[in-house]
Short mmCIF file of C-alpha atoms in Angstrom, two decimals:
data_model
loop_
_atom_site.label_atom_id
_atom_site.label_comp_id
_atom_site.label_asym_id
_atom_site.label_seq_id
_atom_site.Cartn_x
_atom_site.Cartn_y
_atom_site.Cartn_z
CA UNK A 1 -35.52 -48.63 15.06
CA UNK A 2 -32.40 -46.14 14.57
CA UNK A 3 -33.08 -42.47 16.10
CA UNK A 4 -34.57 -40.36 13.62
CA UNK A 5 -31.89 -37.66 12.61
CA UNK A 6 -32.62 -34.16 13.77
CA UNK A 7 -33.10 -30.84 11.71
CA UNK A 8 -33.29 -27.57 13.19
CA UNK A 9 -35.40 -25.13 10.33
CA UNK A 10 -35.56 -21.67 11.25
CA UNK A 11 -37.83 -19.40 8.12
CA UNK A 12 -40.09 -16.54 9.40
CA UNK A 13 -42.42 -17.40 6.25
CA UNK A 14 -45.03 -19.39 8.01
CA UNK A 15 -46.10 -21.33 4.96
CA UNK A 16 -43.01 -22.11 3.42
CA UNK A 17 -41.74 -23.15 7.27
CA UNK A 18 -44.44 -25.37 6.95
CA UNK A 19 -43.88 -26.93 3.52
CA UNK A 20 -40.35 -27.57 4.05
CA UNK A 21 -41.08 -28.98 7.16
CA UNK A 22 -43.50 -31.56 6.03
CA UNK A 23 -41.40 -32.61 3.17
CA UNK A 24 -38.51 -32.98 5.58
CA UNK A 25 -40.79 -34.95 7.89
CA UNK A 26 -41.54 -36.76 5.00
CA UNK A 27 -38.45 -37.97 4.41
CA UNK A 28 -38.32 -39.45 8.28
CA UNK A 29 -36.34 -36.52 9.68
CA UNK A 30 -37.44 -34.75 13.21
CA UNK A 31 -37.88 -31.41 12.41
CA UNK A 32 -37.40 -28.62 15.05
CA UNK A 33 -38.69 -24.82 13.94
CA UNK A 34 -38.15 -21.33 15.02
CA UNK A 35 -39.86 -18.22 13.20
CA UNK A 36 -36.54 -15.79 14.87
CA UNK A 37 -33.29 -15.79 15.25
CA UNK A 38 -33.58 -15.52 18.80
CA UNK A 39 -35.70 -18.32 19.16
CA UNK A 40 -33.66 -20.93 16.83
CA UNK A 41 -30.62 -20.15 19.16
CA UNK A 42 -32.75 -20.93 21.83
CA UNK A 43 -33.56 -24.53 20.41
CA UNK A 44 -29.95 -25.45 19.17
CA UNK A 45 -28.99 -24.68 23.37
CA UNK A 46 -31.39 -27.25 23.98
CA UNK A 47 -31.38 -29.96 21.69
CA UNK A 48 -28.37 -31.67 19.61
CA UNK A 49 -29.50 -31.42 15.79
CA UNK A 50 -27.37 -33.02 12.42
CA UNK A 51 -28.32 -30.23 10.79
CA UNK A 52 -29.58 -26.46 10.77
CA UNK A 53 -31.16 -24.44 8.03
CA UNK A 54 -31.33 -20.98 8.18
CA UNK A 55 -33.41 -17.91 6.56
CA UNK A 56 -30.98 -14.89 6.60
CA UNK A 57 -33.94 -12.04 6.85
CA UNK A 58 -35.36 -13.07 10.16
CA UNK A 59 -36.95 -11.06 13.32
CA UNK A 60 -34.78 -10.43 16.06
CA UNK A 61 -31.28 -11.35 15.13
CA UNK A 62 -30.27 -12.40 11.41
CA UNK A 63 -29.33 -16.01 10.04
CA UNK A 64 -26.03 -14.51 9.69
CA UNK A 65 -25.62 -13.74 13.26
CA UNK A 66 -27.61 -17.14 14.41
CA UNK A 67 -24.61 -18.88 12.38
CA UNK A 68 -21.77 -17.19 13.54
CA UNK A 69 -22.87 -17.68 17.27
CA UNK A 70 -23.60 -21.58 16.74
CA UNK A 71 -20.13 -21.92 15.50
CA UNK A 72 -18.66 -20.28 18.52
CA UNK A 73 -19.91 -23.46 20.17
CA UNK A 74 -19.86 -26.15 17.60
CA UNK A 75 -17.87 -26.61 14.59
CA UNK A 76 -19.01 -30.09 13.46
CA UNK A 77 -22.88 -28.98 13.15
CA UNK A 78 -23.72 -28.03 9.40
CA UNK A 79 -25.57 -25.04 8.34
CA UNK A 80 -27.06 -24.41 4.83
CA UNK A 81 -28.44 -21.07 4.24
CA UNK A 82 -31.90 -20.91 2.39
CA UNK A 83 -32.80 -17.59 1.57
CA UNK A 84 -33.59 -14.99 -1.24
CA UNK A 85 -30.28 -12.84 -0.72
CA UNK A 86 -28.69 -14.27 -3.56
CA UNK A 87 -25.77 -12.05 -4.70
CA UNK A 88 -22.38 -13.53 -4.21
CA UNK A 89 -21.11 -11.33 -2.07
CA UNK A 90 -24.07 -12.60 -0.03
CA UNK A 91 -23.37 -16.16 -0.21
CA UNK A 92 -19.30 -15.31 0.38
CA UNK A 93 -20.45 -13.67 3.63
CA UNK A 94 -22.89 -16.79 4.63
CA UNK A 95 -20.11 -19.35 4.57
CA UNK A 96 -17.48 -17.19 5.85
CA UNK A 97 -19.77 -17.04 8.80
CA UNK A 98 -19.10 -21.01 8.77
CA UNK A 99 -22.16 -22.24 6.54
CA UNK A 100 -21.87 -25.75 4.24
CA UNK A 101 -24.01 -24.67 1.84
CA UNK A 102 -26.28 -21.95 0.60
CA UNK A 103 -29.52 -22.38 -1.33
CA UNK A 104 -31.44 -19.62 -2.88
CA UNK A 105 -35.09 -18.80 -2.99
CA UNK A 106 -36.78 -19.96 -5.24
CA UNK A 107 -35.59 -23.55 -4.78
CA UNK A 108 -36.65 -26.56 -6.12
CA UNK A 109 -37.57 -28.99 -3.49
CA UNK A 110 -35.77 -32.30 -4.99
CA UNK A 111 -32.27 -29.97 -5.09
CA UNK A 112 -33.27 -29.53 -1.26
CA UNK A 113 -33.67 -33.04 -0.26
CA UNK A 114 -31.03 -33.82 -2.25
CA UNK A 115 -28.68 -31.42 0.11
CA UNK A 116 -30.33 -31.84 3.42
CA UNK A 117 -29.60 -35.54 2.73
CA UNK A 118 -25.81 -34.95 1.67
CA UNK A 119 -25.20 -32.54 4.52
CA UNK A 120 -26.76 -34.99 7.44
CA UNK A 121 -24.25 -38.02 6.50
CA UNK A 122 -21.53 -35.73 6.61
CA UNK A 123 -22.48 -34.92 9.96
CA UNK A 124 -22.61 -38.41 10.75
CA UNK A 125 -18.62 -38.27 10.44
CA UNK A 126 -17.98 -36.54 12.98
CA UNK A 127 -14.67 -38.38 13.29
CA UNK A 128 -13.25 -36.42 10.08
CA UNK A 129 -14.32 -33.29 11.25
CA UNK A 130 -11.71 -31.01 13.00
CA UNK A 131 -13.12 -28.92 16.16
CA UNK A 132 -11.41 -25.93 17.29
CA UNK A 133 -10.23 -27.42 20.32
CA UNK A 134 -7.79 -25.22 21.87
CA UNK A 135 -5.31 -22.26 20.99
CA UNK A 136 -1.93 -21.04 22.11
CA UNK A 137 -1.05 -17.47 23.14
CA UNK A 138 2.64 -17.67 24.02
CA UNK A 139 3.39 -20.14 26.98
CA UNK A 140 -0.57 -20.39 27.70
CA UNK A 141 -2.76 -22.42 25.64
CA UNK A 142 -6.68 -22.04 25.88
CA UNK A 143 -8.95 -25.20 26.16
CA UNK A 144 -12.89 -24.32 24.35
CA UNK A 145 -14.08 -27.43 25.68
CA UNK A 146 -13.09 -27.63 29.38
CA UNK A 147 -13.45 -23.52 29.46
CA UNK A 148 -9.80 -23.85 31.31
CA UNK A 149 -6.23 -21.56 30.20
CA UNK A 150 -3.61 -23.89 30.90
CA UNK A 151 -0.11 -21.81 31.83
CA UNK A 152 3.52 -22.58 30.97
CA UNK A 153 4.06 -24.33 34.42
CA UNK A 154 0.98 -27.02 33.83
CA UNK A 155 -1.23 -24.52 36.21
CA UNK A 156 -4.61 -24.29 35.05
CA UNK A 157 -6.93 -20.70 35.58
CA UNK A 158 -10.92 -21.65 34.91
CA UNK A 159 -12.51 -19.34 32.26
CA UNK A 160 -16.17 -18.44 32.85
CA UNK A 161 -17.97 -19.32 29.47
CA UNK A 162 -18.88 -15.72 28.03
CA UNK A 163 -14.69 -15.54 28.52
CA UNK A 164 -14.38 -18.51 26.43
CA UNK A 165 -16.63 -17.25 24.09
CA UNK A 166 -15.23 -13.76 23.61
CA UNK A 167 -11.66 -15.49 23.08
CA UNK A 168 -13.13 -17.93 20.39
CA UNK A 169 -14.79 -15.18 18.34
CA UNK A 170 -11.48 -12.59 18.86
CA UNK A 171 -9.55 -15.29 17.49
CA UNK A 172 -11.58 -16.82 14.68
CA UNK A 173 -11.16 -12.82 13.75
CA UNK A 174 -7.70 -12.40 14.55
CA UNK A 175 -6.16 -9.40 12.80
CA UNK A 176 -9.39 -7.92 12.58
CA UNK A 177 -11.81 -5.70 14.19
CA UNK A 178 -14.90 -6.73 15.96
CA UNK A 179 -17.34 -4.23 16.67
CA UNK A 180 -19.14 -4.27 20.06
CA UNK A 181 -22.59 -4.83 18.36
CA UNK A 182 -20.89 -7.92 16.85
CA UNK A 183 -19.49 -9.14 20.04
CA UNK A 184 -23.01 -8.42 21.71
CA UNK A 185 -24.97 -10.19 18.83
CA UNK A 186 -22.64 -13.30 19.11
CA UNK A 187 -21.70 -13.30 22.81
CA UNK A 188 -24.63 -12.10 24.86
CA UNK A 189 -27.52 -12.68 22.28
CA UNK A 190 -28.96 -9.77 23.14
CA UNK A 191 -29.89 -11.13 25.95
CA UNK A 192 -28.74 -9.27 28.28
CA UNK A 193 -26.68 -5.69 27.04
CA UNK A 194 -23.40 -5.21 28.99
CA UNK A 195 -22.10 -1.69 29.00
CA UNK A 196 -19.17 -1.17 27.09
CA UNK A 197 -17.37 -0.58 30.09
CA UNK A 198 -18.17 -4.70 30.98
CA UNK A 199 -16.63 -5.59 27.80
CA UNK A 200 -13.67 -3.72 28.29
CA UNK A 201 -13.36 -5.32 31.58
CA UNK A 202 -12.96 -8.81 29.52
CA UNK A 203 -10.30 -7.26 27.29
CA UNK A 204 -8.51 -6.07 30.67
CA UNK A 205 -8.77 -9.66 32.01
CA UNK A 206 -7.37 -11.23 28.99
CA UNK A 207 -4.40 -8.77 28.51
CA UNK A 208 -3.84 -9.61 32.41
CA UNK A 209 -3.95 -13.33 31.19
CA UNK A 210 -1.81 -13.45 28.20
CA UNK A 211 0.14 -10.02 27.91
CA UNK A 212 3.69 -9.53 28.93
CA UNK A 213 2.93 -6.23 29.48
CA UNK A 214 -0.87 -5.41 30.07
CA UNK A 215 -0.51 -1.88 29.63
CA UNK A 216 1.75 -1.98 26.64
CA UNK A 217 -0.63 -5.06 24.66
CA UNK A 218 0.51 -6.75 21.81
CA UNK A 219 -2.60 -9.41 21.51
CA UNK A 220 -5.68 -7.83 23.00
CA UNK A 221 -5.74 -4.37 21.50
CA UNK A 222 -9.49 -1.65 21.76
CA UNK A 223 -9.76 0.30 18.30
CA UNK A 224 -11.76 3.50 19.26
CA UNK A 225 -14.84 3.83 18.39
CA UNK A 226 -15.04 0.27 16.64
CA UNK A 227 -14.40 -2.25 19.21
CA UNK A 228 -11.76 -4.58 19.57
CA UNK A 229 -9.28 -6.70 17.84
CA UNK A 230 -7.03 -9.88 18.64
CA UNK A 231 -3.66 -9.72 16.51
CA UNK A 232 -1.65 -12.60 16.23
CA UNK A 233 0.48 -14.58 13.70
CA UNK A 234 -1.01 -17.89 13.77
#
């Protein structure tokens, strides 16, 4: 018998988590839920899923948020948003944050099948999908995966993963500002609240990394009063 293929369904409406999930079940899928943010975050750390469907009004942290920090660690997963915010500036903003589809409330359950289905053999090819591997900053060229900065002379500097992190979601941003409750909602998770002064320490590291000049930067630059911003011509 083939593995069944895995969802992860996070909906703070108890019945309708329910429904969806026994229709999804229904259809032979494993179905993992979570009625918060929080807690779906906590489940995609633990498990590997071919999919993830996500209510954008949730306790704790938003589906917004939830998607932005899964694609900090995985680009191949997809996401479909299935929720009631249904202007299109809403669903612009859900797949900028890196979703494959968006589905608005009221649905009708065939149309959701129909997608779930679609978007779990695309994960299947995972071979056509492109993950954001690595990224150069002048002679030094940062590796996601092995969490390693490799420099101009083949010498290789470790990067703790919450440095990894922060440099993933500066540059997915690049040329724009991040605001510290971004970088805490994506980063830390809330999970534990750094100080400002913590985050600036990162910035200081990187600039030491990467800058020709740490006190003059030209990458790693802190916008007062906003947060922070990566600028680069990529």
């Amino acid at each position: 018998m083939p593995a069944k293929k895995r969802i992860l369904l996070a909906e703070d409406e108890e019945h309708l988590l329910e429904a969806i999930k026994l229709n999804l079940e229904l259809e032979g899928y494993k179905v993992s839920t979570a009625n918060n943010g929080k807690k779906a975050l906590q489940i995609f750390k633990e498990e590997r899923f071919n999919l993830v469907i996500l209510d954008v009004m949730m306790p704790e942290i938003d589906g917004f948020v939830v998607a932005e920090t899964i694609r900090l660690e995985n680009s191949e997963v997809p996401i479909m948003f299935l929720t009631a915010k249904n202007t299109n500036e809403d669903k612009i903003s859900g797949l900028k944050k890196g979703a494959d589809d968006y589905l608005t409330k009221p649905f009708n359950l065939e149309e959701l099948i129909l997608r779930v289905n679609n978007l779990v053999k695309r994960s299947l090819k995972g071979d056509d999908l492109k993950e954001f591997n690595s990224y150069k900053i002048g002679e030094k060229t940062i590796h996601f995966n092995s969490f390693e900065l490799v420099n101009g002379d083949e010498s290789i500097t470790p990067l703790t993963k919450k440095e990894t992190m922060l440099l993933k979601l500066l540059i997915e941003r690049r040329n724009e500002a991040v605001s510290r409750e971004q970088i805490l909602e994506t980063v830390w998770n809330y999970d534990v609240y750094p100080s400002t002064r913590t985050i600036d320490n990162f910035i200081l590291t990187f600039r030491k990394y990467f800058e020709p000049d740490p006190k003059n930067p030209v990458y790693f630059h802190s916008i007062r009063g906003v947060g922070y911003k990566f600028t680069d011509q990529h």
